[in-house]
Each structure stands twice: as C-alpha cells, then as structure tokens.
PDB file of C-alpha atoms in Angstrom:
ATOM      1  CA  MET E 557      11.147  -8.041 -25.063  1.00 47.00           C
ATOM      2  CA  THR E 558       9.147  -6.251 -22.402  1.00 55.00           C
ATOM      3  CA  LEU E 559       7.279  -8.066 -19.678  1.00 57.00           C
ATOM      4  CA  ARG E 560       3.966  -6.730 -21.085  1.00 60.00           C
ATOM      5  CA  ASN E 561       4.488  -8.556 -24.406  1.00 62.00           C
ATOM      6  CA  ASN E 562       5.971 -11.690 -22.896  1.00 64.00           C
ATOM      7  CA  SER E 563       4.104 -14.742 -24.218  1.00 64.00           C
ATOM      8  CA  GLY E 564       6.019 -17.333 -22.198  1.00 70.00           C
ATOM      9  CA  PRO E 565       4.509 -20.056 -19.984  1.00 80.00           C
ATOM     10  CA  VAL E 566       4.365 -17.885 -16.846  1.00 81.00           C
ATOM     11  CA  LYS E 567       1.919 -15.499 -18.524  1.00 81.00           C
ATOM     12  CA  TRP E 568      -0.481 -18.281 -19.512  1.00 84.00           C
ATOM     13  CA  ILE E 569      -0.201 -20.052 -16.151  1.00 88.00           C
ATOM     14  CA  LEU E 570      -1.180 -16.829 -14.385  1.00 88.00           C
ATOM     15  CA  ILE E 571      -4.073 -16.214 -16.793  1.00 89.00           C
ATOM     16  CA  ILE E 572      -5.401 -19.749 -16.273  1.00 92.00           C
ATOM     17  CA  LEU E 573      -5.100 -19.437 -12.479  1.00 94.00           C
ATOM     18  CA  VAL E 574      -6.998 -16.143 -12.489  1.00 93.00           C
ATOM     19  CA  ILE E 575      -9.747 -17.541 -14.719  1.00 93.00           C
ATOM     20  CA  LEU E 576     -10.099 -20.683 -12.569  1.00 94.00           C
ATOM     21  CA  PHE E 577     -10.243 -18.620  -9.400  1.00 92.00           C
ATOM     22  CA  LEU E 578     -12.915 -16.318 -10.815  1.00 88.00           C
ATOM     23  CA  ALA E 579     -14.910 -19.260 -12.163  1.00 89.00           C
ATOM     24  CA  VAL E 580     -14.928 -21.146  -8.846  1.00 89.00           C
ATOM     25  CA  PHE E 581     -15.376 -18.279  -6.411  1.00 87.00           C
ATOM     26  CA  LEU E 582     -17.416 -15.794  -8.443  1.00 83.00           C
ATOM     27  CA  ILE E 583     -19.024 -16.971 -11.677  1.00 86.00           C
ATOM     28  CA  LEU E 584     -20.319 -20.378 -10.510  1.00 88.00           C
ATOM     29  CA  PRO E 585     -21.974 -18.991  -7.339  1.00 86.00           C
ATOM     30  CA  LEU E 586     -23.649 -16.230  -9.343  1.00 83.00           C
ATOM     31  CA  VAL E 587     -24.885 -18.705 -11.940  1.00 86.00           C
ATOM     32  CA  TYR E 588     -26.164 -20.986  -9.171  1.00 86.00           C
ATOM     33  CA  ILE E 589     -28.049 -18.073  -7.564  1.00 85.00           C
ATOM     34  CA  LEU E 590     -29.811 -17.237 -10.824  1.00 84.00           C
ATOM     35  CA  MET E 591     -30.576 -20.900 -11.632  1.00 86.00           C
ATOM     36  CA  THR E 592     -32.046 -21.518  -8.189  1.00 85.00           C
ATOM     37  CA  ALA E 593     -34.024 -18.272  -8.260  1.00 86.00           C
ATOM     38  CA  LEU E 594     -35.613 -19.258 -11.581  1.00 86.00           C
ATOM     39  CA  GLY E 595     -35.769 -22.990 -10.784  1.00 84.00           C
ATOM     40  CA  LYS E 596     -39.530 -23.028 -10.198  1.00 86.00           C
ATOM     41  CA  GLY E 597     -40.390 -20.775 -13.102  1.00 86.00           C
ATOM     42  CA  VAL E 598     -40.602 -17.104 -13.880  1.00 88.00           C
ATOM     43  CA  GLU E 599     -43.997 -16.673 -12.200  1.00 90.00           C
ATOM     44  CA  VAL E 600     -42.711 -17.955  -8.857  1.00 89.00           C
ATOM     45  CA  TYR E 601     -39.674 -15.699  -9.236  1.00 89.00           C
ATOM     46  CA  LYS E 602     -41.881 -12.667  -9.900  1.00 90.00           C
ATOM     47  CA  ALA E 603     -44.064 -13.528  -6.920  1.00 90.00           C
ATOM     48  CA  SER E 604     -40.997 -13.803  -4.696  1.00 89.00           C
ATOM     49  CA  ILE E 605     -39.486 -10.437  -5.608  1.00 89.00           C
ATOM     50  CA  THR E 606     -42.827  -8.603  -5.573  1.00 90.00           C
ATOM     51  CA  ASP E 607     -43.881  -9.985  -2.184  1.00 90.00           C
ATOM     52  CA  LYS E 608     -44.772  -7.100   0.121  1.00 90.00           C
ATOM     53  CA  TYR E 609     -42.015  -7.998   2.578  1.00 92.00           C
ATOM     54  CA  ALA E 610     -39.470  -8.208  -0.235  1.00 91.00           C
ATOM     55  CA  VAL E 611     -40.537  -4.800  -1.524  1.00 92.00           C
ATOM     56  CA  LYS E 612     -40.276  -3.340   1.992  1.00 93.00           C
ATOM     57  CA  ALA E 613     -36.789  -4.815   2.365  1.00 93.00           C
ATOM     58  CA  ILE E 614     -35.683  -3.356  -0.975  1.00 92.00           C
ATOM     59  CA  GLN E 615     -37.105   0.051  -0.070  1.00 93.00           C
ATOM     60  CA  LEU E 616     -35.352   0.056   3.318  1.00 94.00           C
ATOM     61  CA  THR E 617     -32.061  -0.994   1.710  1.00 93.00           C
ATOM     62  CA  VAL E 618     -32.314   1.851  -0.809  1.00 93.00           C
ATOM     63  CA  GLN E 619     -33.281   4.307   1.931  1.00 94.00           C
ATOM     64  CA  ALA E 620     -30.334   3.361   4.166  1.00 94.00           C
ATOM     65  CA  THR E 621     -27.968   3.444   1.182  1.00 94.00           C
ATOM     66  CA  LEU E 622     -29.100   6.908   0.083  1.00 94.00           C
ATOM     67  CA  TRP E 623     -28.694   8.287   3.597  1.00 95.00           C
ATOM     68  CA  ALA E 624     -25.256   6.706   3.950  1.00 94.00           C
ATOM     69  CA  VAL E 625     -24.079   8.072   0.601  1.00 94.00           C
ATOM     70  CA  ALA E 626     -25.445  11.571   1.297  1.00 95.00           C
ATOM     71  CA  VAL E 627     -23.920  11.853   4.775  1.00 95.00           C
ATOM     72  CA  ASN E 628     -20.617  10.262   3.808  1.00 94.00           C
ATOM     73  CA  THR E 629     -20.267  12.467   0.733  1.00 94.00           C
ATOM     74  CA  ILE E 630     -20.458  15.568   2.930  1.00 93.00           C
ATOM     75  CA  PHE E 631     -18.215  14.031   5.574  1.00 93.00           C
ATOM     76  CA  GLY E 632     -15.763  12.628   3.022  1.00 92.00           C
ATOM     77  CA  ILE E 633     -15.262  15.963   1.267  1.00 91.00           C
ATOM     78  CA  ALA E 634     -14.919  17.837   4.575  1.00 90.00           C
ATOM     79  CA  ALA E 635     -12.502  15.283   6.065  1.00 91.00           C
ATOM     80  CA  ALA E 636     -10.352  15.031   2.948  1.00 90.00           C
ATOM     81  CA  TRP E 637     -10.194  18.810   2.542  1.00 87.00           C
ATOM     82  CA  CYS E 638      -9.371  19.283   6.229  1.00 87.00           C
ATOM     83  CA  LEU E 639      -6.603  16.650   6.300  1.00 89.00           C
ATOM     84  CA  THR E 640      -4.916  17.703   3.063  1.00 86.00           C
ATOM     85  CA  LYS E 641      -5.238  21.483   2.987  1.00 82.00           C
ATOM     86  CA  TYR E 642      -4.638  22.459   6.622  1.00 82.00           C
ATOM     87  CA  ALA E 643      -1.842  21.785   9.094  1.00 82.00           C
ATOM     88  CA  PHE E 644      -2.845  21.204  12.719  1.00 84.00           C
ATOM     89  CA  ARG E 645      -2.011  19.024  15.688  1.00 87.00           C
ATOM     90  CA  GLY E 646      -3.913  15.760  15.927  1.00 85.00           C
ATOM     91  CA  LYS E 647      -4.230  15.251  12.168  1.00 87.00           C
ATOM     92  CA  LYS E 648      -2.890  11.685  12.385  1.00 88.00           C
ATOM     93  CA  ILE E 649      -5.326  10.844  15.166  1.00 90.00           C
ATOM     94  CA  ILE E 650      -8.268  12.006  13.072  1.00 89.00           C
ATOM     95  CA  SER E 651      -6.953  10.042  10.085  1.00 88.00           C
ATOM     96  CA  THR E 652      -6.691   6.921  12.267  1.00 88.00           C
ATOM     97  CA  PHE E 653     -10.261   7.293  13.538  1.00 89.00           C
ATOM     98  CA  ILE E 654     -11.537   7.627   9.964  1.00 89.00           C
ATOM     99  CA  ASP E 655     -10.093   4.174   9.234  1.00 86.00           C
ATOM    100  CA  LEU E 656     -11.640   2.646  12.364  1.00 86.00           C
ATOM    101  CA  PRO E 657     -14.775   1.189  10.696  1.00 87.00           C
ATOM    102  CA  VAL E 658     -12.540  -0.774   8.319  1.00 84.00           C
ATOM    103  CA  THR E 659     -10.730  -2.496  11.200  1.00 85.00           C
ATOM    104  CA  VAL E 660     -13.628  -2.929  13.627  1.00 86.00           C
ATOM    105  CA  SER E 661     -16.011  -5.842  13.087  1.00 86.00           C
ATOM    106  CA  PRO E 662     -19.489  -4.694  11.973  1.00 87.00           C
ATOM    107  CA  ILE E 663     -20.937  -6.755  14.829  1.00 88.00           C
ATOM    108  CA  ILE E 664     -18.918  -4.686  17.295  1.00 89.00           C
ATOM    109  CA  ALA E 665     -20.158  -1.524  15.593  1.00 86.00           C
ATOM    110  CA  GLY E 666     -23.737  -2.673  16.096  1.00 88.00           C
ATOM    111  CA  LEU E 667     -23.108  -3.432  19.763  1.00 90.00           C
ATOM    112  CA  ILE E 668     -21.544   0.001  20.223  1.00 88.00           C
ATOM    113  CA  TYR E 669     -24.770   1.618  19.037  1.00 89.00           C
ATOM    114  CA  VAL E 670     -26.835  -0.673  21.251  1.00 90.00           C
ATOM    115  CA  LEU E 671     -24.779   0.440  24.262  1.00 89.00           C
ATOM    116  CA  THR E 672     -24.992   4.084  23.181  1.00 89.00           C
ATOM    117  CA  PHE E 673     -28.716   4.287  22.428  1.00 90.00           C
ATOM    118  CA  GLY E 674     -30.207   1.198  24.132  1.00 85.00           C
ATOM    119  CA  ARG E 675     -32.247   1.052  27.334  1.00 86.00           C
ATOM    120  CA  GLN E 676     -29.123   0.858  29.508  1.00 84.00           C
ATOM    121  CA  SER E 677     -27.759   4.113  28.054  1.00 86.00           C
ATOM    122  CA  PHE E 678     -28.129   7.467  29.839  1.00 87.00           C
ATOM    123  CA  LEU E 679     -29.356   8.835  26.475  1.00 88.00           C
ATOM    124  CA  TYR E 680     -32.349   6.486  26.359  1.00 88.00           C
ATOM    125  CA  PRO E 681     -34.671   8.456  28.732  1.00 90.00           C
ATOM    126  CA  ILE E 682     -33.931  11.661  26.811  1.00 90.00           C
ATOM    127  CA  LEU E 683     -34.662  10.055  23.444  1.00 89.00           C
ATOM    128  CA  ASP E 684     -37.686   8.158  24.751  1.00 88.00           C
ATOM    129  CA  SER E 685     -39.251  11.305  26.199  1.00 89.00           C
ATOM    130  CA  ARG E 686     -39.092  12.838  22.723  1.00 88.00           C
ATOM    131  CA  GLY E 687     -40.446   9.742  20.984  1.00 87.00           C
ATOM    132  CA  ILE E 688     -37.145   9.000  19.256  1.00 88.00           C
ATOM    133  CA  GLN E 689     -36.316   5.310  18.799  1.00 89.00           C
ATOM    134  CA  ILE E 690     -32.889   4.298  17.501  1.00 90.00           C
ATOM    135  CA  ILE E 691     -32.539   0.624  18.389  1.00 89.00           C
ATOM    136  CA  PHE E 692     -34.820  -1.804  16.516  1.00 88.00           C
ATOM    137  CA  ALA E 693     -35.904   1.028  14.238  1.00 90.00           C
ATOM    138  CA  VAL E 694     -34.958   2.556  10.893  1.00 91.00           C
ATOM    139  CA  PRO E 695     -32.737   5.321  12.379  1.00 91.00           C
ATOM    140  CA  GLY E 696     -30.482   2.673  13.934  1.00 91.00           C
ATOM    141  CA  ILE E 697     -30.139   0.895  10.585  1.00 93.00           C
ATOM    142  CA  ILE E 698     -29.202   4.155   8.888  1.00 93.00           C
ATOM    143  CA  LEU E 699     -26.660   5.018  11.602  1.00 92.00           C
ATOM    144  CA  ALA E 700     -25.057   1.572  11.345  1.00 91.00           C
ATOM    145  CA  THR E 701     -24.861   1.824   7.560  1.00 93.00           C
ATOM    146  CA  ILE E 702     -23.274   5.259   7.777  1.00 93.00           C
ATOM    147  CA  PHE E 703     -20.722   4.019  10.318  1.00 92.00           C
ATOM    148  CA  VAL E 704     -19.467   1.069   8.290  1.00 91.00           C
ATOM    149  CA  THR E 705     -19.208   3.098   5.067  1.00 92.00           C
ATOM    150  CA  PHE E 706     -17.875   6.503   6.063  1.00 87.00           C
ATOM    151  CA  PRO E 707     -14.166   5.887   5.228  1.00 90.00           C
ATOM    152  CA  PHE E 708     -14.838   5.019   1.575  1.00 91.00           C
ATOM    153  CA  ILE E 709     -15.280   8.478   0.067  1.00 92.00           C
ATOM    154  CA  SER E 710     -12.664  10.306   2.133  1.00 91.00           C
ATOM    155  CA  ARG E 711     -10.063   7.622   1.386  1.00 90.00           C
ATOM    156  CA  GLU E 712     -10.629   8.067  -2.342  1.00 89.00           C
ATOM    157  CA  LEU E 713     -10.272  11.838  -2.126  1.00 91.00           C
ATOM    158  CA  ILE E 714      -7.255  12.180   0.179  1.00 90.00           C
ATOM    159  CA  PRO E 715      -4.608  10.769  -2.242  1.00 89.00           C
ATOM    160  CA  VAL E 716      -5.944  12.925  -5.101  1.00 87.00           C
ATOM    161  CA  LEU E 717      -5.895  16.095  -3.000  1.00 87.00           C
ATOM    162  CA  ASN E 718      -2.408  15.290  -1.721  1.00 85.00           C
ATOM    163  CA  ALA E 719      -1.162  14.837  -5.293  1.00 83.00           C
ATOM    164  CA  GLN E 720      -2.822  18.079  -6.369  1.00 78.00           C
ATOM    165  CA  GLY E 721      -0.956  20.193  -3.847  1.00 75.00           C
ATOM    166  CA  THR E 722      -1.991  23.720  -2.867  1.00 74.00           C
ATOM    167  CA  ASP E 723      -0.340  25.939  -5.480  1.00 75.00           C
ATOM    168  CA  GLU E 724      -3.462  26.522  -7.595  1.00 75.00           C
ATOM    169  CA  GLU E 725      -5.631  27.206  -4.569  1.00 76.00           C
ATOM    170  CA  GLU E 726      -3.098  29.608  -3.059  1.00 75.00           C
ATOM    171  CA  ALA E 727      -2.941  31.464  -6.373  1.00 82.00           C
ATOM    172  CA  ALA E 728      -6.747  31.721  -6.464  1.00 78.00           C
ATOM    173  CA  ALA E 729      -6.773  32.997  -2.877  1.00 77.00           C
ATOM    174  CA  LEU E 730      -4.204  35.676  -3.743  1.00 78.00           C
ATOM    175  CA  MET E 731      -6.482  36.771  -6.577  1.00 80.00           C
ATOM    176  CA  GLY E 732      -9.296  37.313  -4.069  1.00 75.00           C
ATOM    177  CA  ALA E 733     -11.361  34.144  -4.506  1.00 75.00           C
ATOM    178  CA  GLY E 734     -13.332  32.954  -1.484  1.00 74.00           C
ATOM    179  CA  THR E 735     -13.058  29.528   0.111  1.00 74.00           C
ATOM    180  CA  PHE E 736     -16.110  28.004  -1.567  1.00 79.00           C
ATOM    181  CA  THR E 737     -15.282  29.619  -4.896  1.00 82.00           C
ATOM    182  CA  ILE E 738     -11.830  28.040  -4.715  1.00 79.00           C
ATOM    183  CA  PHE E 739     -13.362  24.682  -3.944  1.00 80.00           C
ATOM    184  CA  ARG E 740     -15.932  24.914  -6.741  1.00 78.00           C
ATOM    185  CA  ARG E 741     -13.659  26.312  -9.449  1.00 80.00           C
ATOM    186  CA  VAL E 742     -10.234  24.884  -8.552  1.00 79.00           C
ATOM    187  CA  THR E 743     -10.456  21.894  -6.200  1.00 81.00           C
ATOM    188  CA  PHE E 744     -13.607  20.125  -7.361  1.00 82.00           C
ATOM    189  CA  PRO E 745     -12.589  19.635 -11.026  1.00 81.00           C
ATOM    190  CA  HIS E 746      -9.551  17.678  -9.821  1.00 81.00           C
ATOM    191  CA  ILE E 747     -11.477  15.390  -7.473  1.00 85.00           C
ATOM    192  CA  LYS E 748     -14.808  14.853  -9.239  1.00 84.00           C
ATOM    193  CA  TRP E 749     -13.963  11.408 -10.633  1.00 84.00           C
ATOM    194  CA  ALA E 750     -12.434  10.238  -7.358  1.00 86.00           C
ATOM    195  CA  LEU E 751     -15.543  11.515  -5.575  1.00 89.00           C
ATOM    196  CA  LEU E 752     -17.875   9.642  -7.922  1.00 86.00           C
ATOM    197  CA  TYR E 753     -15.736   6.511  -7.574  1.00 85.00           C
ATOM    198  CA  GLY E 754     -15.914   6.781  -3.783  1.00 89.00           C
ATOM    199  CA  ILE E 755     -19.691   7.210  -3.963  1.00 90.00           C
ATOM    200  CA  VAL E 756     -19.935   4.021  -6.030  1.00 87.00           C
ATOM    201  CA  LEU E 757     -17.850   2.074  -3.501  1.00 88.00           C
ATOM    202  CA  CYS E 758     -19.889   3.494  -0.624  1.00 91.00           C
ATOM    203  CA  THR E 759     -23.113   2.494  -2.377  1.00 91.00           C
ATOM    204  CA  ALA E 760     -21.920  -1.061  -2.978  1.00 87.00           C
ATOM    205  CA  ARG E 761     -20.822  -1.475   0.647  1.00 90.00           C
ATOM    206  CA  ALA E 762     -24.022   0.031   2.052  1.00 92.00           C
ATOM    207  CA  MET E 763     -26.301  -2.222  -0.002  1.00 90.00           C
ATOM    208  CA  GLY E 764     -24.643  -5.395   1.276  1.00 87.00           C
ATOM    209  CA  GLU E 765     -24.165  -4.462   4.936  1.00 88.00           C
ATOM    210  CA  PHE E 766     -25.313  -7.238   7.253  1.00 89.00           C
ATOM    211  CA  GLY E 767     -23.482  -7.447  10.596  1.00 87.00           C
ATOM    212  CA  ALA E 768     -24.079  -4.050  12.213  1.00 88.00           C
ATOM    213  CA  VAL E 769     -27.585  -3.787  10.770  1.00 91.00           C
ATOM    214  CA  SER E 770     -28.435  -7.278  12.046  1.00 90.00           C
ATOM    215  CA  VAL E 771     -27.570  -6.297  15.622  1.00 89.00           C
ATOM    216  CA  LEU E 772     -29.620  -3.081  15.516  1.00 87.00           C
ATOM    217  CA  SER E 773     -32.610  -4.144  13.449  1.00 86.00           C
ATOM    218  CA  GLY E 774     -34.419  -6.553  15.753  1.00 82.00           C
ATOM    219  CA  HIS E 775     -35.366  -8.474  12.566  1.00 81.00           C
ATOM    220  CA  LEU E 776     -38.856  -6.994  12.462  1.00 83.00           C
ATOM    221  CA  ARG E 777     -40.279  -8.347   9.228  1.00 82.00           C
ATOM    222  CA  GLY E 778     -41.581  -5.635   6.954  1.00 82.00           C
ATOM    223  CA  LYS E 779     -40.207  -2.895   9.239  1.00 87.00           C
ATOM    224  CA  THR E 780     -36.477  -3.209   9.943  1.00 89.00           C
ATOM    225  CA  ASN E 781     -35.338  -5.990   7.622  1.00 91.00           C
ATOM    226  CA  THR E 782     -33.012  -4.803   4.883  1.00 92.00           C
ATOM    227  CA  LEU E 783     -32.546  -7.010   1.831  1.00 92.00           C
ATOM    228  CA  PRO E 784     -29.556  -8.974   3.244  1.00 92.00           C
ATOM    229  CA  LEU E 785     -31.497  -9.622   6.478  1.00 92.00           C
ATOM    230  CA  TYR E 786     -34.594 -10.614   4.525  1.00 92.00           C
ATOM    231  CA  ILE E 787     -32.531 -13.097   2.512  1.00 91.00           C
ATOM    232  CA  GLU E 788     -31.214 -14.654   5.713  1.00 91.00           C
ATOM    233  CA  LEU E 789     -34.754 -14.884   7.117  1.00 90.00           C
ATOM    234  CA  LEU E 790     -36.024 -16.698   4.021  1.00 91.00           C
ATOM    235  CA  TYR E 791     -33.037 -19.036   3.951  1.00 89.00           C
ATOM    236  CA  GLN E 792     -33.453 -19.987   7.604  1.00 89.00           C
ATOM    237  CA  GLY E 793     -37.124 -20.629   6.873  1.00 88.00           C
ATOM    238  CA  TYR E 794     -36.118 -23.074   4.077  1.00 87.00           C
ATOM    239  CA  ASP E 795     -37.649 -20.854   1.415  1.00 88.00           C
ATOM    240  CA  TYR E 796     -34.682 -21.323  -0.888  1.00 86.00           C
ATOM    241  CA  THR E 797     -36.428 -20.050  -4.002  1.00 87.00           C
ATOM    242  CA  GLY E 798     -37.451 -16.827  -2.263  1.00 88.00           C
ATOM    243  CA  ALA E 799     -34.011 -16.410  -0.707  1.00 90.00           C
ATOM    244  CA  PHE E 800     -32.192 -16.817  -4.013  1.00 91.00           C
ATOM    245  CA  ALA E 801     -34.737 -14.637  -5.823  1.00 90.00           C
ATOM    246  CA  ALA E 802     -34.057 -11.849  -3.329  1.00 90.00           C
ATOM    247  CA  SER E 803     -30.329 -12.545  -3.653  1.00 90.00           C
ATOM    248  CA  SER E 804     -30.583 -12.065  -7.398  1.00 89.00           C
ATOM    249  CA  ILE E 805     -31.850  -8.519  -6.775  1.00 89.00           C
ATOM    250  CA  LEU E 806     -28.704  -7.772  -4.770  1.00 87.00           C
ATOM    251  CA  VAL E 807     -26.603  -9.359  -7.522  1.00 85.00           C
ATOM    252  CA  ILE E 808     -28.264  -7.200 -10.179  1.00 85.00           C
ATOM    253  CA  MET E 809     -27.739  -4.084  -8.064  1.00 84.00           C
ATOM    254  CA  ALA E 810     -24.078  -5.027  -7.536  1.00 81.00           C
ATOM    255  CA  VAL E 811     -23.537  -5.597 -11.255  1.00 82.00           C
ATOM    256  CA  LEU E 812     -25.043  -2.188 -12.040  1.00 84.00           C
ATOM    257  CA  VAL E 813     -22.720  -0.599  -9.495  1.00 81.00           C
ATOM    258  CA  LEU E 814     -19.717  -2.375 -11.036  1.00 79.00           C
ATOM    259  CA  ILE E 815     -20.707  -1.204 -14.529  1.00 83.00           C
ATOM    260  CA  LEU E 816     -20.951   2.354 -13.211  1.00 80.00           C
ATOM    261  CA  ARG E 817     -17.552   1.931 -11.546  1.00 76.00           C
ATOM    262  CA  LEU E 818     -15.989   0.764 -14.815  1.00 79.00           C
ATOM    263  CA  PHE E 819     -17.540   3.690 -16.662  1.00 79.00           C
ATOM    264  CA  LEU E 820     -16.198   6.180 -14.131  1.00 72.00           C
ATOM    265  CA  GLU E 821     -12.725   4.629 -14.259  1.00 70.00           C
ATOM    266  CA  ARG E 822     -12.631   4.970 -18.041  1.00 75.00           C
ATOM    267  CA  ARG E 823     -13.951   8.529 -18.038  1.00 72.00           C
ATOM    268  CA  GLY E 824     -11.479   9.512 -15.359  1.00 64.00           C
ATOM    269  CA  GLN E 825      -8.577   7.921 -17.235  1.00 67.00           C
ATOM    270  CA  LYS E 826      -9.587   9.617 -20.509  1.00 67.00           C
ATOM    271  CA  GLU E 827      -9.718  13.005 -18.809  1.00 63.00           C
ATOM    272  CA  LEU E 828      -6.342  12.351 -17.198  1.00 58.00           C
ATOM    273  CA  ASP E 829      -4.841  11.449 -20.580  1.00 60.00           C
ATOM    274  CA  ILE E 830      -6.271  14.628 -22.126  1.00 60.00           C
ATOM    275  CA  HIS E 831      -4.674  16.803 -19.436  1.00 55.00           C
ATOM    276  CA  LYS E 832      -1.351  15.066 -19.956  1.00 55.00           C
TER     277      LYS E 832
END
C-alpha cells in the first residue's frame, strides 16, 4: 500500500492537527473580524468603509500596490533573464542583493529611505529645490512598497528559466530571431504562469505592507495613510468597529488574491500536463 492511500492513524492525526491549527490561527480570527465589523449593524459598517479617510486609504493602498507590481514586473523579468541566460562575474552578488528585502526588517528599510532622502541627506537640497518630497509623502510610500516586494516576481521566474535551459533560444537565435522576438515567442510562453503567480504574490505582499510604510508615511490622515496604517490609527483611537470594518476590506482583498492564485496554479498545472 502506498503512503498516499494509507488510512492508518498517522494520516488522521496529521489531518486533525492541520485542521485545528487552521481553525485557531486563521479561521477564528477571520470570523471574529467579520463579526466585530458587522457587530453594530450593516449601516454602521457601510459608514465605516465609505468614510472619506477610509476611501483615501484604500485608494493609496491600491496606488502603491499597482506601482509596486508594475516596477517589480519589469525588474523581475530583467533580473531573472539576466541571471539565467548570461554568464558574468558577480552574478551571485546580484542574486544575494535581490534577496535582501526578505532578510532585512521592513522597519530598517524605512529608516534606510529616511536616511537617503530625509533632511539630513545630501540629496535633500537637490530634491527640495525641485519641489520633490519623498519622506512623509506618497512617493516614499511607493518606494518602500517596491523595496519590500521586489524579490517576489524574480524568485518565481528564476527556477522556471533555469529548468527551461537555453537550447530553444539558441536555436531561435541561429535562425535569425532577435532578442525580443526570442523572448516573446520562445521564453515568455514558458514563464507566463510563473510570472502571473509572482504578480499575485507581489500584490498580496504590497497590500499588507506596514513596517516600512509606517516609518516613511508620517501618518498624515487622508494623505499618507495606507489601509494597514489607517486600521492601526482607528484601533489606537478605540474605534474598534471602524478598525475591523477596514480590516475586513483587506481580508476580502486577500481572499480574492488567494482565489486568483489558486486559479493560476490550476491553469499552470493543466498546461504542464498537456505538454507532458
């Protein structure tokens, strides 16, 4: 009997442990968020999520997420292509730096940008003379979001490109195809599902970013508060209904992202099975 079909006690113990873990650490908190958000009625809930500051926070979160996904998609494709298709000195150093945001605390990332673009920086007079504000402004929030999310897409693409090899691309080059034609006709079909999966992960991470954004935002209500910062502001102000109502928006967005992730996984697996 194979391990897959084993119906012994170990199988059921593991299933029960997984279900208990998910119930305690995931399902119950989500249920509590929704119950608290709707605790004072649907009208109060609607008023909380349509408040002008809540709407501003949602808009800023979406804006920062879109910028992060757009920039990191370009960077992720370029970095993955560079590291897998070309041989050069310093490749491992570049690969290590790409992983840096995963190992560095988001708070540290925020402080790095404060030191780089703040008043004590040599760049500040140059930026100020041109009316460019990074710290305590939307550009700083976007930069912080990009920083903490830029490994996600490249790290999804690199294993796929490594597994693909270079034979097909070398054959296309010998037949006279240009670099971008090779990428569009040969490389991209192999990586499209990994790319979409990386975009989904990047989106999920960007929407929930708190630490780096908190350092750079200045917590200006209605101007630099993303949705996670707005939730913290409401919670500290003892507006629990508003805080959990705003939290439910993040939960809904996360669930939609997870559904999209599941869909992409299934489509990618089906296409892989077809090619086999």
